[in-house]
Amino acid sequence: MSVGVIGYGYWGPNIVRTLHALNNCEVAAICDRSPAALERARRAYPAVSLSTDFADVLTSPTIDAVAVITPVWTHFELAKAALENGKHVFVEKPFTSTTQQAEELIELADRRNLKIMVDHTFLFSGAVTKIRELVDAGTLGRLYYFDSTRVNLGLFQHDVNVVWDLAPHDLSIMDHIICEKPQAVVTTGGKHLNGHADVAFITVYFPGNLIAHLNVNWLSPVKMRTTLIGGEHKMLVWNDLEPDEKIKVYDKGVKITNGQSVYHLVVSYRSGDVWAPKVEQAEALTVELGYFIDCILNDRAPFNNGVAGLRVVRLLEAADQSLQERGKIVAL
């Protein structure tokens, strides 16, 4: 597989490094508008073709797939041009700026029989893979809630708010783990420094009283990456900053027994063992990009395809709308 990479800024070097290391992949070209970025790429990969013109990558007859690692507002035009030129597409999160753009790209890829894959890297981490296994196996029982915290000091973005910057990670994880279709979104937050919301609290409602809550924040004095998932039988804590034992499963729960009236409810608490399941240590980005190449070579549909990206963009749009209207509930 021959891949061209557009964008060599913050995340692009990681994409190029990982693709370059894959046995069944060749990085044929790197494109960026910044001469300084291309100079860094030249020193690292002297044999790779470099360009400041996107068209050199998008129209090259020798390139099979294009990785779009650029700001979100550029994703649609670049991905569309790549698909129109017969290229499979790997797109940095979030997929697009609007649901309409996402739907158009999905339709175009289907019509051209091309693959779209959205860079929801965390879905390929050992932790999320293990959590999905536990949920699918019924270990936690019926899910009650999904509660995630993703906060740190910066990095402030000039083109998007904290919802579009940080929430795609947790919304994609939530979408991957919870197979129910969300019903509504409520978001509150505030903007304090550069005109973009830098603190946001997102609530997503699902059928059956299942609820999800996401806390994203650019103004935290500490960095936190924690997810709690509560179920009828067991509860789970995932701390992504832990070097070992990232996931802990708690045999804890609550049982309520009805008495003769509401005043006679009997509440009993269960507190059993705590265990840390084994989590695979492979680099998520290596697994993800290897999967992307494999899906193309073997004509398989990736689970983090354009439709999965669309679901996340739809949630982002709803969350942003609710945020702008100070917590108005937005139906999905």
JSON list of C-alpha atoms in Angstrom, two decimals, residues 12 77 79 101-103 135 138 145 164 168 178 202 205 211 219-220 227 230 263 276 279 283 316 321 323 330:
[
{"chain": "A", "resi": 12, "resn": "GLY", "atom": "CA", "xyz": [1.14, 14.15, 11.46]},
{"chain": "A", "resi": 77, "resn": "GLU", "atom": "CA", "xyz": [-12.61, 19.31, 1.01]},
{"chain": "A", "resi": 79, "resn": "ALA", "atom": "CA", "xyz": [-11.21, 13.94, 1.93]},
{"chain": "A", "resi": 101, "resn": "GLN", "atom": "CA", "xyz": [-20.40, 16.90, 5.17]},
{"chain": "A", "resi": 102, "resn": "ALA", "atom": "CA", "xyz": [-19.99, 13.47, 6.80]},
{"chain": "A", "resi": 103, "resn": "GLU", "atom": "CA", "xyz": [-23.03, 12.08, 4.99]},
{"chain": "A", "resi": 135, "resn": "VAL", "atom": "CA", "xyz": [-19.40, -5.17, 28.58]},
{"chain": "A", "resi": 138, "resn": "GLY", "atom": "CA", "xyz": [-22.19, -9.11, 30.54]},
{"chain": "A", "resi": 145, "resn": "TYR", "atom": "CA", "xyz": [-23.85, 5.19, 33.61]},
{"chain": "A", "resi": 164, "resn": "TRP", "atom": "CA", "xyz": [-14.72, 19.71, 19.39]},
{"chain": "A", "resi": 168, "resn": "PRO", "atom": "CA", "xyz": [-14.39, 13.32, 20.26]},
{"chain": "A", "resi": 178, "resn": "ILE", "atom": "CA", "xyz": [-22.61, 1.58, 24.51]},
{"chain": "A", "resi": 202, "resn": "ILE", "atom": "CA", "xyz": [-21.85, 17.08, 28.34]},
{"chain": "A", "resi": 205, "resn": "TYR", "atom": "CA", "xyz": [-29.31, 10.40, 27.51]},
{"chain": "A", "resi": 211, "resn": "ILE", "atom": "CA", "xyz": [-26.83, 8.15, 31.13]},
{"chain": "A", "resi": 219, "resn": "LEU", "atom": "CA", "xyz": [-8.30, 25.07, 32.46]},
{"chain": "A", "resi": 220, "resn": "SER", "atom": "CA", "xyz": [-7.52, 22.28, 34.91]},
{"chain": "A", "resi": 227, "resn": "THR", "atom": "CA", "xyz": [-13.65, 6.87, 33.04]},
{"chain": "A", "resi": 230, "resn": "GLY", "atom": "CA", "xyz": [-21.40, 1.56, 36.49]},
{"chain": "A", "resi": 263, "resn": "TYR", "atom": "CA", "xyz": [-40.92, 4.29, 53.63]},
{"chain": "A", "resi": 276, "resn": "ALA", "atom": "CA", "xyz": [-7.36, -5.69, 37.44]},
{"chain": "A", "resi": 279, "resn": "VAL", "atom": "CA", "xyz": [-4.59, -5.12, 29.22]},
{"chain": "A", "resi": 283, "resn": "GLU", "atom": "CA", "xyz": [0.63, 1.01, 20.76]},
{"chain": "A", "resi": 316, "resn": "LEU", "atom": "CA", "xyz": [-20.68, 17.08, 18.74]},
{"chain": "A", "resi": 321, "resn": "GLN", "atom": "CA", "xyz": [-25.88, 23.65, 19.96]},
{"chain": "A", "resi": 323, "resn": "LEU", "atom": "CA", "xyz": [-23.80, 24.79, 24.81]},
{"chain": "A", "resi": 330, "resn": "VAL", "atom": "CA", "xyz": [-31.22, 18.82, 22.03]}
]
